[in-house]
Structures are given as C-alpha cells and as structure tokens.
Amino acid sequence: MEGILVPILISLGLFAMIFGIVYVRNRERMAMIERGMDPRNYKAQPAPYQNLKWGLLLIGAGVGLFLAFLLDRTVFTATRDENEAIYFGLIAIFGGLGLVLSYRIEKKELYNSDKE
C-alpha cells in the first residue's frame, strides 16, 4: 500500500502546485484589468539590495555552521552524537544576524540618500 501512495501524493501535490500558480496569476491579471491597467506592460520592480541580503544571509549561515562544527568537535566531544540542535540553532542565529546587518546597511543608505 505504501508503494503506490507516495507516487500518487507526489503527483497530486505537483498538480495542485501548478494549478495554484496559474490560478493566482490569472486572478492577479484580472484584478489589474479591473483597475484599468494593462497586464502586458507590467514589469516587476527590481529590489536594489537583493544581492546584499542573500550574500549576508549565506555568509551568516556559513559562519554559524562553521562555529557549530568547531564547538561540536572541541567543546562537546563527550556527547558527539547528540548535538544536532547546535547546528540548526547557530545557522539560524547567524543567518538572522546577517539579515539584520543587511537591514541596517539598507536603512543607512536610504537615510543618507534622503539627506542629500
């Protein structure tokens, strides 16, 4: 029974995802038409600091992973098999710090551009 259940669920999930994407896109276009906009002329606005945000997030996650590895190998040697949570915790903490740093840099740049 389990051998047939997984392919069926994967197929249904894939169909639901594709249907949802098409449905939402169609609703968005209909809303634009109702407001008098032309959906063909619409272009998504680029995010100016997107690369900075992703870069700092990945650097923070890498630093957290490296620090968790060092702590696992040096400090927590007695309980080596029970330290999975430290990896997830430090990746999340340092990734979050990277995002906070990105926010601070963006805020500082926007504040300086408004002053000039």
XYZ file of C-alpha atoms in Angstrom, residues 6-96:
91
model
C 3.827 8.060 -2.415
C 3.686 8.468 -6.236
C 0.002 9.359 -6.036
C 0.621 12.023 -3.377
C 3.581 13.461 -5.290
C 1.516 13.646 -8.486
C -1.404 15.308 -6.696
C 0.920 17.762 -4.977
C 2.593 18.708 -8.266
C -0.787 19.199 -9.959
C -2.059 21.319 -7.047
C 1.065 23.481 -7.119
C 0.836 24.139 -10.868
C -2.904 24.797 -10.641
C -2.356 27.212 -7.739
C 0.324 29.176 -9.596
C -1.820 29.518 -12.723
C -4.903 30.423 -10.667
C -3.126 33.145 -8.693
C -1.506 34.605 -11.814
C -4.895 34.716 -13.554
C -6.511 36.415 -10.541
C -3.731 38.992 -10.464
C -4.182 39.781 -14.153
C -7.960 40.052 -13.788
C -7.518 42.485 -10.881
C -5.171 44.582 -12.998
C -7.692 44.673 -15.852
C -10.469 45.706 -13.447
C -8.344 48.645 -12.299
C -7.721 49.724 -15.884
C -4.100 48.565 -16.079
C -2.609 46.628 -18.965
C -1.020 43.385 -17.658
C 1.347 43.210 -20.658
C 3.019 46.490 -19.660
C 3.564 45.415 -16.064
C 7.128 44.630 -15.031
C 8.236 43.596 -11.581
C 10.264 46.237 -9.762
C 13.831 45.156 -9.041
C 14.931 45.005 -5.435
C 18.096 47.128 -5.173
C 19.679 45.321 -2.208
C 18.632 41.751 -3.012
C 22.189 40.517 -3.641
C 23.429 42.105 -0.417
C 20.661 40.433 1.547
C 21.331 36.971 0.092
C 25.081 37.374 0.458
C 24.919 38.337 4.115
C 22.394 35.580 4.820
C 24.630 32.925 3.280
C 27.762 34.300 4.974
C 25.950 34.248 8.320
C 24.714 30.704 7.763
C 28.231 29.602 6.807
C 29.760 31.202 9.885
C 27.095 29.568 12.056
C 27.736 26.164 10.505
C 31.491 26.523 10.922
C 31.148 27.656 14.549
C 28.780 24.768 15.293
C 31.288 22.332 13.778
C 34.107 23.771 15.881
C 32.031 23.627 19.064
C 30.930 20.083 18.292
C 34.499 18.888 17.777
C 36.132 20.752 20.677
C 33.716 21.611 23.487
C 31.079 18.884 23.180
C 33.309 15.884 22.462
C 31.715 13.697 25.151
C 28.234 13.906 23.591
C 29.235 13.936 19.930
C 26.153 12.051 18.654
C 23.605 14.239 20.458
C 24.497 17.722 19.187
C 22.337 18.146 16.092
C 20.406 21.063 17.567
C 23.502 23.235 17.861
C 23.953 23.164 14.071
C 20.397 24.318 13.354
C 20.454 26.872 16.144
C 23.699 28.550 15.145
C 22.813 28.560 11.437
C 19.526 30.296 12.279
C 21.155 32.778 14.693
C 23.958 33.838 12.369
C 21.688 33.842 9.303
C 19.334 36.144 11.201
